[in-house]
Short mmCIF file of C-alpha atoms in Angstrom, two decimals:
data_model
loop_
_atom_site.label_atom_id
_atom_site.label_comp_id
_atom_site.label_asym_id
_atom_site.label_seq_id
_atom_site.Cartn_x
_atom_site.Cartn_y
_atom_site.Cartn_z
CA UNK A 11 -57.11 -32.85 32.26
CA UNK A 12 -55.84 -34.49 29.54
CA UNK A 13 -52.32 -34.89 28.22
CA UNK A 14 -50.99 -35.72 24.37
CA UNK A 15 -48.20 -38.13 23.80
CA UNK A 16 -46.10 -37.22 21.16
CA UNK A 17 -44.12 -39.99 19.32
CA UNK A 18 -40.20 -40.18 19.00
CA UNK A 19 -40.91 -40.62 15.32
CA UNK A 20 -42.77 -37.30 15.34
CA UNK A 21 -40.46 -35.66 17.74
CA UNK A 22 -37.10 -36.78 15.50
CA UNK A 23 -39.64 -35.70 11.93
CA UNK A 24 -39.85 -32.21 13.76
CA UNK A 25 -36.37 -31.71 14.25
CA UNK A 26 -35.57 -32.80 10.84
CA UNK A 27 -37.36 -30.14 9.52
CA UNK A 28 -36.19 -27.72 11.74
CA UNK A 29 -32.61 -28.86 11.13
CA UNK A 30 -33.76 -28.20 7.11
CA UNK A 31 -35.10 -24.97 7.59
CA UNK A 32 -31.91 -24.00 9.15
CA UNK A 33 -30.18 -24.92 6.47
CA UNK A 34 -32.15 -23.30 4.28
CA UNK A 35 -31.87 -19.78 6.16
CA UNK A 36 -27.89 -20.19 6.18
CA UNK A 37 -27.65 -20.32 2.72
CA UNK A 38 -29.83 -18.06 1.79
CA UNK A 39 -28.33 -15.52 4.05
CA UNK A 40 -24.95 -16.74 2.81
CA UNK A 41 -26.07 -15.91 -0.50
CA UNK A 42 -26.88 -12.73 -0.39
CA UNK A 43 -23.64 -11.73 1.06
CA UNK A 44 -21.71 -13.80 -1.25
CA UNK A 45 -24.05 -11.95 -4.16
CA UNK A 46 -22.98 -8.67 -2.75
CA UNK A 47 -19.46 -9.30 -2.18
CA UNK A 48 -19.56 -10.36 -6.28
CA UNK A 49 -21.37 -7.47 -7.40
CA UNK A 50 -19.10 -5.24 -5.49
CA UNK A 51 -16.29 -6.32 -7.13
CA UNK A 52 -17.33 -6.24 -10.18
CA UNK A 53 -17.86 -2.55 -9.46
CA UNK A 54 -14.88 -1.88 -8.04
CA UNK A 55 -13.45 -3.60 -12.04
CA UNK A 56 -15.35 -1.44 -13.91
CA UNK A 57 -14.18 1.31 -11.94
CA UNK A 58 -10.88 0.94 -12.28
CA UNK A 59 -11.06 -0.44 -16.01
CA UNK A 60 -13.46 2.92 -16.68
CA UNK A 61 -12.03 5.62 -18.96
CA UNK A 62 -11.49 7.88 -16.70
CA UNK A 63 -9.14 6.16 -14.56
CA UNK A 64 -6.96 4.99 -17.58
CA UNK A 65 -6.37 8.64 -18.06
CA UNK A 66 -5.94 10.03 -14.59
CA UNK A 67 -3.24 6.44 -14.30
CA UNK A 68 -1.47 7.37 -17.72
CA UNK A 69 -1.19 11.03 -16.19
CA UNK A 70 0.19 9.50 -13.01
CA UNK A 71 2.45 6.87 -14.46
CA UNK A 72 3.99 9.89 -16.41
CA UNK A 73 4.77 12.19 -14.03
CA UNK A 74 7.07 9.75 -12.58
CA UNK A 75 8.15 8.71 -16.10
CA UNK A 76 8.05 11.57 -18.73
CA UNK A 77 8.51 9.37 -21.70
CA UNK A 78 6.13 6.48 -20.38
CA UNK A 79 4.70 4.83 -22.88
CA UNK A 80 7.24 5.11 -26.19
CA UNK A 81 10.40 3.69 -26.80
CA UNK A 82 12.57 6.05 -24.59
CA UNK A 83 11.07 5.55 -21.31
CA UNK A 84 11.13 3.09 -18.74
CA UNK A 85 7.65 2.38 -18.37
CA UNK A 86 6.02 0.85 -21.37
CA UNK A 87 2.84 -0.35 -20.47
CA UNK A 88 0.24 -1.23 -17.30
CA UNK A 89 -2.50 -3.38 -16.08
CA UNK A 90 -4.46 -3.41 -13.62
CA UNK A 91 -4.46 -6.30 -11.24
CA UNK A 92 -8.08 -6.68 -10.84
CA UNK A 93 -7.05 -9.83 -7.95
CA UNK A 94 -5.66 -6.73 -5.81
CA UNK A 95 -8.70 -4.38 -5.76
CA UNK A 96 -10.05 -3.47 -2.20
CA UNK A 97 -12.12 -1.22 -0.52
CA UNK A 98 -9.85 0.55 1.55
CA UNK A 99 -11.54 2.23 5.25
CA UNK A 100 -12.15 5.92 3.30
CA UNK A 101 -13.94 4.24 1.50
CA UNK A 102 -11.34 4.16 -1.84
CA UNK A 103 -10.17 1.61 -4.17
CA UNK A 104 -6.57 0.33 -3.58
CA UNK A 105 -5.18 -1.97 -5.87
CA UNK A 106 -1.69 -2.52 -8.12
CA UNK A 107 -0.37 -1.86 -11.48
CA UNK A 108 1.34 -4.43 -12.89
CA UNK A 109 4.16 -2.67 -15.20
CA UNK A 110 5.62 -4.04 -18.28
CA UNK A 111 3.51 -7.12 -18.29
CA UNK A 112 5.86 -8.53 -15.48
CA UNK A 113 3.68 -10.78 -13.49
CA UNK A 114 6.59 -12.75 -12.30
CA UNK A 115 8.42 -10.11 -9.96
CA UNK A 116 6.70 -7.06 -7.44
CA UNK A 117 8.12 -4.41 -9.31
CA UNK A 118 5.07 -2.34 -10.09
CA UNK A 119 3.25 0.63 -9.09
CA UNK A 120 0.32 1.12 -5.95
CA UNK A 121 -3.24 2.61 -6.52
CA UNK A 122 -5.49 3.90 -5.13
CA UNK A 123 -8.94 5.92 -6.95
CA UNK A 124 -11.23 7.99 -4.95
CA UNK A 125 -14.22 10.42 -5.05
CA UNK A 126 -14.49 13.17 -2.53
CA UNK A 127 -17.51 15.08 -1.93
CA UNK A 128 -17.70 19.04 -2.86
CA UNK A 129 -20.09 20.68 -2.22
CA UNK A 130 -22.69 17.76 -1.18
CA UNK A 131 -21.94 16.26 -4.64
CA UNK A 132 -19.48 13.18 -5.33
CA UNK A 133 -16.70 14.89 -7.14
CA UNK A 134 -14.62 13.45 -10.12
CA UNK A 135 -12.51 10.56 -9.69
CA UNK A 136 -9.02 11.32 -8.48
CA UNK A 137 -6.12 8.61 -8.94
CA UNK A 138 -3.12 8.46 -7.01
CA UNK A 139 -0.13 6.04 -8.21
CA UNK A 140 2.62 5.04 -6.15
CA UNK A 141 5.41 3.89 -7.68
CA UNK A 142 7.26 0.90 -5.81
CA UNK A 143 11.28 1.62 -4.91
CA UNK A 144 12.72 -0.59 -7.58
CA UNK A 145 10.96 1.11 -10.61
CA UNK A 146 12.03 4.49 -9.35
CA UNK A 147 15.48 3.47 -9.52
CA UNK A 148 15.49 2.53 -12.93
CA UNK A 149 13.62 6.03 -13.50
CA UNK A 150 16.57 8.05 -11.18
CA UNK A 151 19.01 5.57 -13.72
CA UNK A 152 17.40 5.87 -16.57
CA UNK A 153 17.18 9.90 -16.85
CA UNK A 154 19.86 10.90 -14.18
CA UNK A 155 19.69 14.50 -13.58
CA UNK A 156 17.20 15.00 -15.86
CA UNK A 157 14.96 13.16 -13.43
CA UNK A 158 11.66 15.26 -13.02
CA UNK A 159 12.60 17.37 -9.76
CA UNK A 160 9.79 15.21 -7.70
CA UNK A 161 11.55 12.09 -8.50
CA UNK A 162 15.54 13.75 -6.89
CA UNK A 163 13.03 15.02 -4.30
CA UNK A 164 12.07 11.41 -2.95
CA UNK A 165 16.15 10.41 -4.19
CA UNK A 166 17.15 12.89 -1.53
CA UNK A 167 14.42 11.24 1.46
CA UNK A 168 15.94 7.90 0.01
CA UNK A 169 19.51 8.77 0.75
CA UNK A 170 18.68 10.75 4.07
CA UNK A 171 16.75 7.61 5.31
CA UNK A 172 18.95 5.02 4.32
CA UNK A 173 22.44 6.54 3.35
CA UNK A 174 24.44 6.86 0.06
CA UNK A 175 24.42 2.95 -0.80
CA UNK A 176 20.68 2.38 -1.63
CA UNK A 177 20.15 2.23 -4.92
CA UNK A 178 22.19 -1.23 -4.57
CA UNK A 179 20.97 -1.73 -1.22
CA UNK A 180 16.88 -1.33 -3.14
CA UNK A 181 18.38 -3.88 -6.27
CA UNK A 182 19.50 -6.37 -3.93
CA UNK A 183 16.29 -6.56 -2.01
CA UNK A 184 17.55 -5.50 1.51
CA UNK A 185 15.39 -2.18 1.98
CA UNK A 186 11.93 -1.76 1.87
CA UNK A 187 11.24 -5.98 2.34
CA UNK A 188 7.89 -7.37 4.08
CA UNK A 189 7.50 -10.26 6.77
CA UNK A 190 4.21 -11.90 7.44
CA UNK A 191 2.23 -10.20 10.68
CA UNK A 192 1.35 -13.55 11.46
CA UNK A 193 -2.38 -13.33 10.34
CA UNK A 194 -1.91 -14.27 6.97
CA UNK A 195 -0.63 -10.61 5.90
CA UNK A 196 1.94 -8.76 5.34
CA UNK A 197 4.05 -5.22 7.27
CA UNK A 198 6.51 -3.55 6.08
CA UNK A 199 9.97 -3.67 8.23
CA UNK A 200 11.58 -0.24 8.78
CA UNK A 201 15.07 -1.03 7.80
CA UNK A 202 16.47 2.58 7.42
CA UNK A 203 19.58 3.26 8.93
CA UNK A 204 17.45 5.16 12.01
CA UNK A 205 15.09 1.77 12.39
CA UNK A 206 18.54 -0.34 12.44
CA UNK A 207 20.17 1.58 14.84
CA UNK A 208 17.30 2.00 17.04
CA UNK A 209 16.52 -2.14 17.35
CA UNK A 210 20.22 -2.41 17.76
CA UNK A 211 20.78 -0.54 21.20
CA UNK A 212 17.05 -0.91 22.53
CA UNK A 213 15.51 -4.09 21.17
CA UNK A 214 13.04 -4.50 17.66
CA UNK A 215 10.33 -3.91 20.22
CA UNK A 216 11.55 -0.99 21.31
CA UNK A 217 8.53 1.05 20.19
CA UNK A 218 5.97 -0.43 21.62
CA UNK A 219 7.31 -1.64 24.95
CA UNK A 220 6.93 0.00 28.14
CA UNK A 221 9.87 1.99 29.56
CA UNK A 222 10.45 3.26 32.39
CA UNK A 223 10.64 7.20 32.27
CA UNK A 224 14.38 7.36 32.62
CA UNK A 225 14.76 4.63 29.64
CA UNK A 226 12.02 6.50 27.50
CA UNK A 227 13.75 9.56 27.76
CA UNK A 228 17.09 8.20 26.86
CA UNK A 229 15.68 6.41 23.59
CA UNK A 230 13.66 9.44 22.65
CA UNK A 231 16.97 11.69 22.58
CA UNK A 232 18.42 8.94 20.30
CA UNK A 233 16.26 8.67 18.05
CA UNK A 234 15.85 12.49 18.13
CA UNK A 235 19.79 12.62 17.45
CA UNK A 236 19.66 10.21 14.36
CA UNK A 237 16.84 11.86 12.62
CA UNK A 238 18.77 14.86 12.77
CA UNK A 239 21.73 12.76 11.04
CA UNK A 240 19.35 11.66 8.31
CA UNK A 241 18.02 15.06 7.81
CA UNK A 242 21.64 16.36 7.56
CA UNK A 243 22.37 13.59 4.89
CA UNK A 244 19.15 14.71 3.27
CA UNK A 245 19.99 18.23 2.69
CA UNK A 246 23.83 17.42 1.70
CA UNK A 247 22.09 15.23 -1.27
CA UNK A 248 19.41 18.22 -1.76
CA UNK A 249 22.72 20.49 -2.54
CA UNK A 250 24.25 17.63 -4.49
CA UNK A 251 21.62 17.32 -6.96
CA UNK A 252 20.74 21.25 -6.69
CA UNK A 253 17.26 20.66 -5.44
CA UNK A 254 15.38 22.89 -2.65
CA UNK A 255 15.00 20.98 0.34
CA UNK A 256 11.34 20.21 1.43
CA UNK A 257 9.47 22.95 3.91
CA UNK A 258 12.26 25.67 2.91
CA UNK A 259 11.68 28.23 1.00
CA UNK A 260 12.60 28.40 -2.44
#
């Protein structure tokens, strides 16, 4: 029998190495993902930068604004925020329009481009832009009744959800505001008039905290009775602006 002593230089000169090879593997796994992550969104730029999606945006920015782009509307120009491009879970683009070349404020306009599949082959790209609150009240200002009938359609939900003083209510920042989720994002805070009311008599945790089935009961019949308030404002605005109501029949 015979037995081999090993050295603590040689033991502490194999662990170096070790420890190197390591390091090696970390970074070059940690490049590849980095090299991905790059590539991908430079993809997801040239995408939204593409020709295609300036037209299907210009089409979109327009039907909220029907003299976008010239000297009588109220949007004038866009850009793309390339910082804001993600992939969203459907596997999308979401991102933001910055409008009028105002960096400064976060009055602009949501996107969001996406390919479906038809017919086992990736469609055309389809672009969706969502105008932010304050921009469509300078649009509802801007044309009045001439508004395009979509635009009185979501001034109607407005005033159903959060009662006839919005529009100052939007201007002073009071509706519509976020608060940090306390991961380093951002929700949005339901401050219609139901949301108020409904924190007020049962709590701002009232919808996810367990009831009993007496108290669940009682707050499901109030907040069953104020969406039937805000649906009643709703279709009083709908006749004031001499709009059809949503899901009625024309």
């Amino acid at each position: 029998m015979s037995f081999t002593i090993v050295s603590p230089y040689a033991k502490k000169h194999r662990a170096r190495w070790v420890l190197v090879w390591l390091g090696v593997l970390v970074l070059v796994i940690g490049g590849c993902v980095v090299g991905k992550q790059v590539q991908l969104r430079h993809e997801m730029i040239q995408i939204a930068h593409s020709e295609q999606a300036r037209k299907e945006i210009e089409a979109g920015l327009k039907l909220e604004d029907p003299h976008a782009f010239t000297s009588q509307g109220v949007i004038h120009s866009y850009e793309v925020d390339d910082s804001s491009l993600e992939h969203n879970p459907m596997g999308g683009i979401n991102g933001y329009l910055i409008i009028n070349g105002d960096r400064k404020s976060d009055h602009g306009a949501n996107l969001n481009l996406d390919r479906f599949y038809v017919d086992g082959k990736l469609g055309s790209l389809r672009v969706m832009v969502d105008d932010d609150p304050w921009l469509d009240t300078q649009i509802f200002k801007k044309y009045d009744l001439n508004t395009p009938k979509s635009t009185l359609q979501w001034v109607c939900t407005m005033i159903g959800d959060y009662g006839p003083g919005w529009i100052e209510e939007v201007e002073s920042g009071r509706l519509g505001r976020m608060e940090s989720d306390g991961e380093g994002g951002q929700r949005s805070v339901d401050d219609t008039l139901t949301g108020r009311e409904m924190r007020r008599r049962f709590g701002s945790d009232w919808a996810t905290r367990k009831m009993s089935p007496q108290k669940e009961a009682e707050v499901d019949d109030a907040l069953r009775k104020l969406r039937q308030q805000a649906d009643e404002r709703y279709r009083r605005a709908c006749k004031r602006f001499g709009i059809q109501p949503e899901n009625e029949d024309e």
